[in-house]
CSV table of C-alpha atoms in Angstrom, one decimal:
chain,number,residue,atom,x,y,z
A,155,UNK,CA,-147.8,-90.7,-79.4
A,156,UNK,CA,-148.6,-87.7,-77.2
A,157,UNK,CA,-145.8,-85.8,-78.8
A,158,UNK,CA,-146.9,-86.6,-82.3
A,159,UNK,CA,-150.5,-85.6,-81.6
A,160,UNK,CA,-149.5,-82.4,-80.0
A,161,UNK,CA,-147.0,-81.6,-82.8
A,162,UNK,CA,-149.8,-81.9,-85.4
A,163,UNK,CA,-152.1,-79.7,-83.3
A,164,UNK,CA,-149.4,-77.1,-82.9
A,165,UNK,CA,-148.7,-76.8,-86.6
A,166,UNK,CA,-152.4,-76.4,-87.4
A,167,UNK,CA,-152.8,-73.8,-84.7
A,168,UNK,CA,-149.8,-71.9,-86.0
A,169,UNK,CA,-151.2,-71.6,-89.5
A,170,UNK,CA,-154.6,-70.5,-88.0
A,171,UNK,CA,-153.1,-67.7,-85.9
A,172,UNK,CA,-150.7,-66.5,-88.7
A,173,UNK,CA,-153.8,-66.3,-91.0
A,174,UNK,CA,-155.5,-63.8,-88.6
A,175,UNK,CA,-152.4,-62.1,-87.1
A,176,UNK,CA,-151.8,-58.6,-88.4
A,177,UNK,CA,-148.8,-58.5,-90.6
A,178,UNK,CA,-145.9,-56.9,-88.7
A,179,UNK,CA,-144.7,-53.5,-90.0
A,180,UNK,CA,-141.1,-52.4,-89.7
A,181,UNK,CA,-140.4,-52.9,-86.0
A,182,UNK,CA,-137.3,-52.8,-83.8
A,183,UNK,CA,-135.6,-56.1,-83.1
A,184,UNK,CA,-136.8,-56.1,-79.5
A,185,UNK,CA,-140.5,-55.7,-80.3
A,186,UNK,CA,-140.2,-58.3,-83.0
A,187,UNK,CA,-138.7,-60.8,-80.5
A,188,UNK,CA,-141.5,-60.0,-78.0
A,189,UNK,CA,-144.2,-60.5,-80.6
A,190,UNK,CA,-142.6,-63.8,-81.8
A,191,UNK,CA,-142.5,-65.1,-78.2
A,192,UNK,CA,-146.1,-64.1,-77.6
A,193,UNK,CA,-147.1,-65.8,-80.9
A,194,UNK,CA,-145.4,-69.1,-79.9
A,195,UNK,CA,-147.2,-69.0,-76.5
A,196,UNK,CA,-150.6,-68.3,-78.1
A,197,UNK,CA,-150.0,-71.1,-80.6
A,198,UNK,CA,-149.2,-73.5,-77.7
A,199,UNK,CA,-152.4,-72.4,-75.9
A,200,UNK,CA,-154.6,-72.8,-79.0
A,201,UNK,CA,-153.1,-76.3,-79.5
A,202,UNK,CA,-153.9,-77.2,-75.9
A,203,UNK,CA,-157.5,-75.9,-76.6
A,204,UNK,CA,-157.8,-78.1,-79.7
A,205,UNK,CA,-156.5,-81.1,-77.6
A,206,UNK,CA,-159.1,-80.5,-74.9
A,207,UNK,CA,-161.8,-80.4,-77.6
A,208,UNK,CA,-160.6,-83.6,-79.2
A,209,UNK,CA,-160.0,-85.4,-75.9
A,210,UNK,CA,-163.5,-86.6,-75.2
A,211,UNK,CA,-164.3,-87.8,-78.8
A,212,UNK,CA,-160.9,-89.5,-79.0
A,213,UNK,CA,-161.6,-91.3,-75.7
A,214,UNK,CA,-165.1,-92.4,-76.8
A,215,UNK,CA,-163.9,-93.8,-80.2
A,216,UNK,CA,-160.9,-95.4,-78.6
A,217,UNK,CA,-163.2,-97.3,-76.1
A,218,UNK,CA,-165.4,-98.6,-79.0
A,219,UNK,CA,-162.3,-99.6,-81.0
A,220,UNK,CA,-160.9,-101.6,-78.1
A,221,UNK,CA,-164.2,-103.3,-77.6
A,222,UNK,CA,-164.4,-104.2,-81.3
A,223,UNK,CA,-160.7,-105.3,-81.7
A,224,UNK,CA,-159.6,-106.5,-78.2
A,225,UNK,CA,-156.7,-108.7,-79.4
A,226,UNK,CA,-155.6,-106.8,-82.5
A,227,UNK,CA,-151.8,-106.4,-82.6
A,228,UNK,CA,-151.9,-103.0,-84.3
A,229,UNK,CA,-154.2,-101.6,-81.6
A,230,UNK,CA,-152.0,-102.5,-78.6
A,231,UNK,CA,-150.8,-98.9,-78.4
A,232,UNK,CA,-154.3,-97.7,-77.8
A,233,UNK,CA,-154.9,-98.6,-74.1
A,234,UNK,CA,-156.2,-97.2,-70.8
A,235,UNK,CA,-152.8,-95.9,-69.8
A,236,UNK,CA,-152.6,-93.7,-72.9
A,237,UNK,CA,-156.1,-92.3,-72.4
A,238,UNK,CA,-155.5,-91.5,-68.7
A,239,UNK,CA,-152.2,-89.9,-69.6
A,240,UNK,CA,-153.8,-87.7,-72.3
A,241,UNK,CA,-156.4,-86.5,-69.8
A,242,UNK,CA,-153.8,-85.7,-67.2
A,243,UNK,CA,-151.6,-83.9,-69.7
A,244,UNK,CA,-154.6,-81.9,-71.1
A,245,UNK,CA,-155.5,-80.8,-67.5
A,246,UNK,CA,-151.9,-79.9,-66.6
A,247,UNK,CA,-151.3,-77.9,-69.8
A,248,UNK,CA,-154.7,-76.2,-69.5
A,249,UNK,CA,-153.7,-75.0,-66.0
A,250,UNK,CA,-150.3,-74.0,-67.2
A,251,UNK,CA,-151.6,-71.9,-70.1
A,252,UNK,CA,-154.4,-70.3,-68.2
A,253,UNK,CA,-152.4,-69.3,-65.1
A,254,UNK,CA,-148.9,-68.9,-66.4
A,255,UNK,CA,-148.3,-68.7,-70.2
A,256,UNK,CA,-151.1,-66.4,-71.2
A,257,UNK,CA,-150.7,-63.9,-68.4
A,258,UNK,CA,-147.0,-63.9,-69.2
A,259,UNK,CA,-147.6,-63.3,-72.9
A,260,UNK,CA,-149.9,-60.4,-72.2
A,261,UNK,CA,-147.7,-58.7,-69.6
A,262,UNK,CA,-144.6,-59.3,-71.7
A,263,UNK,CA,-146.3,-57.7,-74.7
A,264,UNK,CA,-147.4,-54.7,-72.7
A,265,UNK,CA,-144.2,-54.3,-70.6
A,266,UNK,CA,-141.5,-51.7,-71.2
A,267,UNK,CA,-139.2,-52.3,-68.3
A,268,UNK,CA,-139.0,-50.5,-64.9
A,269,UNK,CA,-137.8,-46.9,-64.8
A,270,UNK,CA,-134.1,-46.6,-64.1
A,271,UNK,CA,-133.2,-50.0,-65.6
A,272,UNK,CA,-131.5,-50.5,-68.9
A,273,UNK,CA,-134.1,-51.1,-71.6
A,274,UNK,CA,-134.1,-54.5,-73.2
A,275,UNK,CA,-135.6,-58.0,-73.1
A,276,UNK,CA,-134.2,-58.6,-69.6
A,277,UNK,CA,-135.9,-55.5,-68.2
A,278,UNK,CA,-139.2,-56.5,-69.8
A,279,UNK,CA,-138.9,-60.1,-68.5
A,280,UNK,CA,-138.3,-58.7,-65.0
A,281,UNK,CA,-141.3,-56.5,-65.1
A,282,UNK,CA,-143.4,-59.4,-66.4
A,283,UNK,CA,-142.3,-61.7,-63.6
A,284,UNK,CA,-143.1,-59.1,-61.0
A,285,UNK,CA,-146.6,-58.6,-62.5
A,286,UNK,CA,-147.2,-62.4,-62.5
A,287,UNK,CA,-146.2,-62.6,-58.8
A,288,UNK,CA,-148.6,-59.8,-57.9
A,289,UNK,CA,-151.4,-61.4,-60.0
A,290,UNK,CA,-150.8,-64.7,-58.3
A,291,UNK,CA,-151.0,-63.1,-54.8
A,292,UNK,CA,-154.2,-61.4,-55.9
A,293,UNK,CA,-155.8,-64.6,-57.2
A,294,UNK,CA,-154.7,-66.4,-54.0
A,295,UNK,CA,-156.4,-63.8,-51.8
A,296,UNK,CA,-159.6,-63.9,-53.9
A,297,UNK,CA,-159.7,-67.7,-53.5
A,298,UNK,CA,-159.1,-67.5,-49.8
A,299,UNK,CA,-161.9,-65.0,-49.4
A,300,UNK,CA,-164.2,-67.2,-51.5
A,301,UNK,CA,-163.4,-70.3,-49.6
A,302,UNK,CA,-164.0,-68.5,-46.3
A,303,UNK,CA,-167.4,-67.3,-47.5
A,304,UNK,CA,-168.5,-70.6,-48.9
A,305,UNK,CA,-167.0,-73.3,-46.7
A,306,UNK,CA,-165.5,-71.7,-43.5
A,307,UNK,CA,-164.1,-74.6,-41.5
A,308,UNK,CA,-160.6,-75.7,-40.4
A,309,UNK,CA,-160.3,-78.6,-42.9
A,310,UNK,CA,-161.0,-76.5,-45.9
A,311,UNK,CA,-158.7,-73.7,-44.8
A,312,UNK,CA,-155.9,-76.1,-44.1
A,313,UNK,CA,-156.3,-77.7,-47.5
A,314,UNK,CA,-155.6,-74.4,-49.2
A,315,UNK,CA,-152.0,-74.7,-47.9
A,316,UNK,CA,-151.5,-77.7,-50.3
A,317,UNK,CA,-151.1,-75.8,-53.5
A,318,UNK,CA,-150.5,-78.7,-55.9
A,319,UNK,CA,-153.0,-81.3,-54.6
A,320,UNK,CA,-155.9,-79.0,-53.7
A,321,UNK,CA,-155.4,-75.3,-54.4
A,322,UNK,CA,-154.8,-75.5,-58.2
A,323,UNK,CA,-157.5,-78.1,-58.8
A,324,UNK,CA,-159.9,-76.0,-56.7
A,325,UNK,CA,-159.0,-72.9,-58.7
A,326,UNK,CA,-159.3,-74.7,-61.9
A,327,UNK,CA,-162.7,-76.0,-60.7
A,328,UNK,CA,-163.8,-72.4,-60.3
A,329,UNK,CA,-162.6,-71.5,-63.8
A,330,UNK,CA,-164.3,-74.5,-65.2
A,331,UNK,CA,-167.6,-73.5,-63.5
A,332,UNK,CA,-167.3,-70.1,-65.1
A,333,UNK,CA,-166.5,-71.7,-68.5
A,334,UNK,CA,-169.6,-73.9,-68.1
A,335,UNK,CA,-171.7,-70.9,-67.3
A,336,UNK,CA,-170.3,-69.1,-70.4
A,337,UNK,CA,-171.2,-72.2,-72.4
A,338,UNK,CA,-174.7,-72.1,-71.0
A,339,UNK,CA,-175.0,-68.6,-72.3
A,340,UNK,CA,-173.3,-69.1,-75.7
A,341,UNK,CA,-174.5,-72.5,-76.8
A,342,UNK,CA,-178.3,-71.8,-77.0
A,343,UNK,CA,-177.5,-68.6,-78.9
A,344,UNK,CA,-175.1,-70.4,-81.2
A,345,UNK,CA,-177.6,-73.3,-81.9
A,346,UNK,CA,-180.2,-70.8,-83.2
A,347,UNK,CA,-177.5,-68.7,-84.9
A,348,UNK,CA,-176.1,-71.7,-86.8
A,349,UNK,CA,-179.1,-71.6,-89.2
A,350,UNK,CA,-178.3,-68.1,-90.2
A,351,UNK,CA,-174.6,-68.8,-90.6
A,352,UNK,CA,-175.2,-71.9,-92.8
A,353,UNK,CA,-177.7,-69.9,-94.8
A,354,UNK,CA,-175.0,-67.3,-95.5
A,355,UNK,CA,-172.5,-70.0,-96.6
A,356,UNK,CA,-174.9,-72.1,-98.7
A,357,UNK,CA,-176.8,-71.2,-101.8
A,358,UNK,CA,-180.5,-70.8,-101.1
A,359,UNK,CA,-183.3,-72.2,-103.4
A,360,UNK,CA,-184.6,-69.8,-106.0
A,361,UNK,CA,-188.3,-70.0,-105.4
A,362,UNK,CA,-190.4,-67.4,-107.3
A,363,UNK,CA,-187.3,-65.3,-107.9
A,364,UNK,CA,-185.9,-64.0,-111.2
A,365,UNK,CA,-182.1,-63.8,-110.7
A,366,UNK,CA,-181.6,-62.2,-114.1
A,367,UNK,CA,-183.9,-59.3,-113.3
A,368,UNK,CA,-182.2,-58.9,-109.9
A,369,UNK,CA,-178.8,-58.8,-111.5
A,370,UNK,CA,-180.0,-56.2,-113.9
A,371,UNK,CA,-181.3,-54.0,-111.1
A,372,UNK,CA,-178.1,-54.3,-109.0
A,373,UNK,CA,-176.0,-53.5,-112.1
A,374,UNK,CA,-178.0,-50.3,-112.6
A,375,UNK,CA,-177.6,-49.4,-108.9
A,376,UNK,CA,-173.8,-50.0,-109.1
A,377,UNK,CA,-173.5,-47.8,-112.2
A,378,UNK,CA,-175.6,-45.0,-110.6
A,379,UNK,CA,-173.4,-45.0,-107.5
A,380,UNK,CA,-170.3,-45.1,-109.6
A,381,UNK,CA,-171.5,-42.0,-111.6
A,382,UNK,CA,-172.2,-40.2,-108.3
A,383,UNK,CA,-168.7,-41.0,-107.1
A,384,UNK,CA,-167.1,-39.7,-110.3
A,385,UNK,CA,-169.1,-36.5,-110.1
A,386,UNK,CA,-168.9,-35.9,-106.4
A,387,UNK,CA,-166.9,-32.9,-105.1
A,388,UNK,CA,-163.8,-33.8,-103.2
A,389,UNK,CA,-164.7,-31.1,-100.6
A,390,UNK,CA,-167.6,-33.2,-99.4
A,391,UNK,CA,-165.7,-36.0,-97.9
A,392,UNK,CA,-168.5,-37.6,-95.8
A,393,UNK,CA,-170.7,-37.9,-98.9
A,394,UNK,CA,-167.9,-39.7,-100.7
A,395,UNK,CA,-167.3,-42.1,-97.8
A,396,UNK,CA,-171.1,-42.8,-97.6
A,397,UNK,CA,-171.2,-43.6,-101.4
A,398,UNK,CA,-168.2,-45.8,-101.1
A,399,UNK,CA,-169.9,-47.8,-98.3
A,400,UNK,CA,-173.0,-48.2,-100.4
A,401,UNK,CA,-170.9,-49.3,-103.4
A,402,UNK,CA,-169.3,-52.0,-101.3
A,403,UNK,CA,-172.7,-53.3,-100.2
A,404,UNK,CA,-174.0,-53.3,-103.7
A,405,UNK,CA,-170.9,-55.2,-104.9
A,406,UNK,CA,-171.3,-57.7,-102.1
A,407,UNK,CA,-174.9,-58.3,-103.1
A,408,UNK,CA,-173.9,-58.6,-106.7
A,409,UNK,CA,-171.2,-61.2,-105.8
A,410,UNK,CA,-173.8,-63.3,-103.9
A,411,UNK,CA,-176.2,-63.1,-106.8
A,412,UNK,CA,-173.5,-64.2,-109.2
A,413,UNK,CA,-172.7,-67.2,-107.0
A,414,UNK,CA,-176.4,-68.2,-106.8
A,415,UNK,CA,-176.7,-67.9,-110.5
A,416,UNK,CA,-173.7,-70.1,-111.2
A,417,UNK,CA,-174.8,-72.8,-108.6
A,418,UNK,CA,-176.3,-76.0,-110.0
A,419,UNK,CA,-179.9,-77.0,-109.4
A,420,UNK,CA,-178.7,-79.8,-107.1
A,421,UNK,CA,-176.8,-77.3,-104.9
A,422,UNK,CA,-179.7,-74.9,-104.8
A,423,UNK,CA,-182.6,-77.2,-104.3
A,424,UNK,CA,-181.1,-80.1,-102.4
A,425,UNK,CA,-178.0,-79.1,-100.3
A,426,UNK,CA,-179.6,-76.2,-98.5
A,427,UNK,CA,-182.8,-78.0,-97.3
A,428,UNK,CA,-180.7,-81.0,-96.4
A,429,UNK,CA,-178.3,-79.0,-94.2
A,430,UNK,CA,-181.1,-77.1,-92.5
A,431,UNK,CA,-183.0,-80.3,-91.7
A,432,UNK,CA,-179.7,-81.9,-90.4
A,433,UNK,CA,-179.1,-78.9,-88.1
A,434,UNK,CA,-182.7,-79.1,-86.9
A,435,UNK,CA,-182.4,-82.8,-86.2
A,436,UNK,CA,-179.1,-82.4,-84.3
A,437,UNK,CA,-180.5,-79.5,-82.2
A,438,UNK,CA,-183.7,-81.5,-81.4
A,439,UNK,CA,-181.6,-84.6,-80.4
A,440,UNK,CA,-179.5,-82.4,-78.1
A,441,UNK,CA,-182.6,-81.0,-76.4
A,442,UNK,CA,-184.1,-84.5,-76.1
A,443,UNK,CA,-181.0,-85.9,-74.5
A,444,UNK,CA,-180.9,-83.1,-72.0
A,445,UNK,CA,-184.6,-83.7,-71.2
A,446,UNK,CA,-183.9,-87.5,-70.7
A,447,UNK,CA,-180.9,-86.6,-68.5
A,448,UNK,CA,-183.2,-84.5,-66.3
A,449,UNK,CA,-185.5,-87.5,-65.8
A,450,UNK,CA,-182.4,-89.7,-65.0
A,451,UNK,CA,-181.2,-87.2,-62.4
A,452,UNK,CA,-184.5,-87.2,-60.7
A,453,UNK,CA,-184.8,-91.0,-60.4
A,454,UNK,CA,-181.2,-92.3,-60.4
A,455,UNK,CA,-178.2,-91.1,-58.4
A,456,UNK,CA,-175.7,-92.6,-60.7
A,457,UNK,CA,-176.7,-90.2,-63.4
A,458,UNK,CA,-174.7,-87.5,-61.6
A,459,UNK,CA,-171.5,-86.5,-63.4
A,460,UNK,CA,-169.6,-87.4,-60.2
A,461,UNK,CA,-171.9,-90.4,-59.3
A,462,UNK,CA,-169.8,-93.6,-59.8
A,463,UNK,CA,-166.7,-94.6,-61.5
A,464,UNK,CA,-166.9,-96.0,-65.0
A,465,UNK,CA,-166.1,-99.6,-66.0
A,466,UNK,CA,-162.8,-98.6,-67.5
A,467,UNK,CA,-161.4,-98.2,-71.0
A,468,UNK,CA,-162.2,-101.1,-73.3
A,469,UNK,CA,-164.4,-103.0,-70.8
A,470,UNK,CA,-167.9,-101.9,-71.8
A,471,UNK,CA,-169.6,-99.7,-74.3
A,472,UNK,CA,-170.6,-96.2,-73.1
A,473,UNK,CA,-173.6,-96.0,-75.4
A,474,UNK,CA,-176.8,-98.0,-75.5
A,475,UNK,CA,-176.6,-98.3,-79.3
A,476,UNK,CA,-172.9,-99.3,-79.5
A,477,UNK,CA,-170.7,-97.9,-82.2
A,478,UNK,CA,-173.6,-95.9,-83.8
A,479,UNK,CA,-174.5,-94.3,-80.5
A,480,UNK,CA,-170.9,-93.4,-79.9
A,481,UNK,CA,-170.6,-91.8,-83.4
A,482,UNK,CA,-173.7,-89.8,-82.6
A,483,UNK,CA,-172.3,-88.6,-79.3
A,484,UNK,CA,-169.1,-87.4,-81.1
A,485,UNK,CA,-171.1,-85.5,-83.8
A,486,UNK,CA,-173.2,-83.8,-81.1
A,487,UNK,CA,-170.1,-82.9,-79.1
A,488,UNK,CA,-168.4,-81.2,-82.1
A,489,UNK,CA,-171.8,-79.6,-83.0
A,490,UNK,CA,-172.1,-78.1,-79.5
A,491,UNK,CA,-168.5,-76.8,-79.7
A,492,UNK,CA,-169.0,-75.1,-83.0
A,493,UNK,CA,-172.3,-73.7,-81.8
A,494,UNK,CA,-170.7,-72.3,-78.6
A,495,UNK,CA,-168.0,-70.6,-80.6
A,496,UNK,CA,-170.5,-69.1,-83.0
A,497,UNK,CA,-172.7,-68.0,-80.0
A,498,UNK,CA,-169.7,-66.5,-78.2
A,499,UNK,CA,-168.8,-64.2,-81.1
A,500,UNK,CA,-172.6,-63.5,-81.7
A,501,UNK,CA,-173.0,-62.0,-78.2
A,502,UNK,CA,-173.0,-58.2,-78.2
A,503,UNK,CA,-170.3,-58.0,-75.5
A,504,UNK,CA,-167.9,-60.0,-77.7
A,505,UNK,CA,-168.8,-58.7,-81.2
A,506,UNK,CA,-165.7,-56.5,-81.4
A,507,UNK,CA,-163.6,-59.5,-80.2
A,508,UNK,CA,-164.0,-61.4,-83.5
A,509,UNK,CA,-160.6,-61.9,-85.2
A,510,UNK,CA,-160.2,-60.5,-88.7
A,511,UNK,CA,-158.0,-62.0,-91.4
A,512,UNK,CA,-154.5,-60.3,-91.5
A,513,UNK,CA,-155.8,-57.5,-89.2
A,514,UNK,CA,-155.9,-58.9,-85.6
A,515,UNK,CA,-153.5,-57.4,-83.0
A,516,UNK,CA,-151.4,-59.7,-80.8
A,517,UNK,CA,-153.3,-58.6,-77.7
A,518,UNK,CA,-156.7,-59.6,-79.3
A,519,UNK,CA,-155.2,-62.9,-80.3
A,520,UNK,CA,-154.2,-63.6,-76.7
A,521,UNK,CA,-157.7,-62.7,-75.5
A,522,UNK,CA,-159.2,-65.0,-78.1
A,523,UNK,CA,-156.9,-67.9,-77.2
A,524,UNK,CA,-157.8,-67.5,-73.5
A,525,UNK,CA,-161.5,-67.5,-74.3
A,526,UNK,CA,-161.3,-70.6,-76.6
A,527,UNK,CA,-159.2,-72.4,-73.9
A,528,UNK,CA,-161.9,-71.7,-71.2
A,529,UNK,CA,-164.7,-72.9,-73.6
A,530,UNK,CA,-162.8,-76.0,-74.7
A,531,UNK,CA,-161.8,-77.0,-71.2
A,532,UNK,CA,-165.4,-76.7,-70.1
A,533,UNK,CA,-166.8,-78.6,-73.1
A,534,UNK,CA,-166.1,-82.2,-71.7
A,535,UNK,CA,-167.6,-81.1,-68.3
A,536,UNK,CA,-170.7,-79.6,-70.1
A,537,UNK,CA,-171.1,-82.7,-72.2
A,538,UNK,CA,-171.0,-85.0,-69.2
A,539,UNK,CA,-173.3,-82.7,-67.1
A,540,UNK,CA,-175.9,-82.5,-69.8
A,541,UNK,CA,-175.9,-86.3,-70.4
A,542,UNK,CA,-174.7,-86.1,-74.0
A,543,UNK,CA,-172.2,-88.8,-73.1
A,544,UNK,CA,-171.8,-91.2,-70.2
A,545,UNK,CA,-168.0,-91.2,-70.3
A,546,UNK,CA,-166.6,-90.5,-66.8
A,547,UNK,CA,-164.2,-87.6,-66.8
A,548,UNK,CA,-160.6,-88.7,-66.0
A,549,UNK,CA,-157.8,-86.7,-64.5
A,550,UNK,CA,-158.6,-83.4,-62.8
A,551,UNK,CA,-161.6,-82.9,-65.0
A,552,UNK,CA,-163.6,-85.3,-62.7
A,553,UNK,CA,-162.4,-83.7,-59.4
A,554,UNK,CA,-164.5,-80.6,-59.6
A,555,UNK,CA,-166.5,-80.2,-56.3
A,556,UNK,CA,-169.6,-78.7,-57.9
A,557,UNK,CA,-170.1,-81.8,-60.1
A,558,UNK,CA,-171.4,-83.6,-57.0
A,559,UNK,CA,-174.0,-81.0,-56.2
A,560,UNK,CA,-177.4,-82.2,-57.3
A,561,UNK,CA,-179.1,-78.8,-57.4
A,562,UNK,CA,-176.4,-77.2,-59.5
A,563,UNK,CA,-176.4,-80.0,-62.1
A,564,UNK,CA,-180.2,-80.1,-62.2
A,565,UNK,CA,-180.5,-76.3,-62.6
A,566,UNK,CA,-177.8,-76.4,-65.3
A,567,UNK,CA,-179.8,-79.0,-67.3
A,568,UNK,CA,-183.1,-77.1,-66.9
A,569,UNK,CA,-181.6,-73.8,-67.9
A,570,UNK,CA,-179.9,-75.3,-71.0
A,571,UNK,CA,-183.1,-77.0,-72.2
A,572,UNK,CA,-185.3,-73.9,-71.6
A,573,UNK,CA,-182.9,-71.4,-73.1
A,574,UNK,CA,-182.3,-73.5,-76.2
A,575,UNK,CA,-186.0,-74.0,-76.7
A,576,UNK,CA,-186.7,-70.3,-76.4
A,577,UNK,CA,-183.9,-69.3,-78.8
A,578,UNK,CA,-185.1,-71.8,-81.4
A,579,UNK,CA,-188.8,-70.6,-81.0
A,580,UNK,CA,-187.6,-67.0,-81.3
A,581,UNK,CA,-185.6,-67.9,-84.4
A,582,UNK,CA,-188.3,-69.6,-86.3
A,583,UNK,CA,-191.1,-67.2,-85.3
A,584,UNK,CA,-189.2,-64.0,-86.1
A,585,UNK,CA,-190.7,-63.6,-89.6
A,586,UNK,CA,-194.2,-64.1,-88.3
A,587,UNK,CA,-193.6,-61.7,-85.4
A,588,UNK,CA,-192.3,-59.0,-87.7
A,589,UNK,CA,-195.3,-59.3,-90.0
A,590,UNK,CA,-197.6,-59.1,-87.0
A,591,UNK,CA,-195.9,-55.9,-85.9
A,592,UNK,CA,-196.2,-54.4,-89.3
A,593,UNK,CA,-199.9,-55.3,-89.4
A,594,UNK,CA,-200.5,-53.7,-86.0
A,595,UNK,CA,-198.4,-50.6,-87.0
A,596,UNK,CA,-195.8,-51.3,-84.3
A,597,UNK,CA,-192.9,-51.9,-86.7
A,598,UNK,CA,-191.6,-48.3,-86.2
A,599,UNK,CA,-191.0,-49.0,-82.5
A,600,UNK,CA,-188.0,-51.4,-83.4
A,601,UNK,CA,-189.1,-54.2,-81.1
A,602,UNK,CA,-187.0,-56.7,-83.0
A,603,UNK,CA,-183.8,-57.1,-81.0
A,604,UNK,CA,-181.4,-58.8,-83.3
A,605,UNK,CA,-181.3,-57.4,-86.9
A,606,UNK,CA,-179.0,-60.2,-87.9
A,607,UNK,CA,-181.7,-62.9,-87.5
A,608,UNK,CA,-183.3,-62.0,-90.8
A,609,UNK,CA,-181.7,-61.1,-94.0
A,610,UNK,CA,-183.4,-58.4,-96.1
A,611,UNK,CA,-183.0,-58.2,-99.8
A,612,UNK,CA,-184.8,-56.5,-102.6
A,613,UNK,CA,-187.1,-58.7,-104.7
A,614,UNK,CA,-187.7,-58.3,-108.4
A,615,UNK,CA,-190.6,-55.9,-107.9
A,616,UNK,CA,-188.6,-53.6,-105.7
A,617,UNK,CA,-190.2,-54.5,-102.3
A,618,UNK,CA,-188.3,-55.8,-99.4
A,619,UNK,CA,-188.5,-59.5,-98.9
A,620,UNK,CA,-187.6,-61.1,-95.5
A,621,UNK,CA,-186.3,-64.6,-95.4
């Protein structure tokens, strides 16, 4: 069962990566082999990331199915042993990809072989192994120094000698903490950014707009720019490039208008408001659950992520509302994951990290796979820490030391609720804020930080209209 699940995830991941990977030019056999090996390792890592994302929803729905059909013959394969095995495999493969496979793929891609050795695959593998050993020693030293600064006693220092039982889980706990902090930064931004993304994908209602007149204006603009391009002198290259960029923008706006014009009245006037209301409801429920979890943390010690062991798989429902509550938890978990990915690529530091279709280098693919692995591995921990679900983490996911620290967990919940609320308030008040700045004459100071929060388009009378 584990093999079949992973095989499906691997095939899907392979098609996703090959969709974005830059098409290989005429290369030597050696570079082609290296790229192919790095591609397989990246696909394996992306499949592990998908498994880590699906792990918590699969466990929640499995628990509810076992409660509903305890004696069903066709559900005997779905048991606690399988769920525990999946959690342990996800934890093991996450460590393997994060500390071995992805560093190997990166160094193998960048290696050329040591000077004096015969060039080839063996020389590149030797250089990669040496770099991995040096990287392992570096990380070992960093963790030793961090352990000495945080918890400097004989027991903790002796426990570092036990690499398998303590050192790797401790190191993965540090990586998970960094992943949770990255999620804390990305998810509130993504929750507010989701409204803009869905607005770009869906057709907006045509309220007080004449699409025929806008199509006529854009067609005239396209024809004017095309005449300028035809009459432009080849000596002035920068003017030609600027006109081509303007022409691409006009064509993009024309395509969007054609799509809006062809859309049915149901799609324009019903789907868009319904999706926006659904996003607002999901975001509000997430913030409300986090606020309730903060109250539980203050009055009940068992609300801690590392508080007490659960009743076991198939013994009791994890939600107060039964199957409906479990379905709501699964929807919120997927919504938070999508929002965190959207927020990750919306941050200014990671804007150039976004993969492009058929134009993404192998190095950038490796970086994206590592980032998604860190986010997906921290997602079950974040969901449990925020109180989105009461499912107790199994395997090494529940052995993190910082999950038992009350102040860290409480601060994490408070920061998430405050940052999400501020991002949403900023999102829904951006239009009012811009109008106030214009009324006060401060619009020339460019106080608006994110130009992507609002979409500007010409209206029928030629003025700029901000939605």
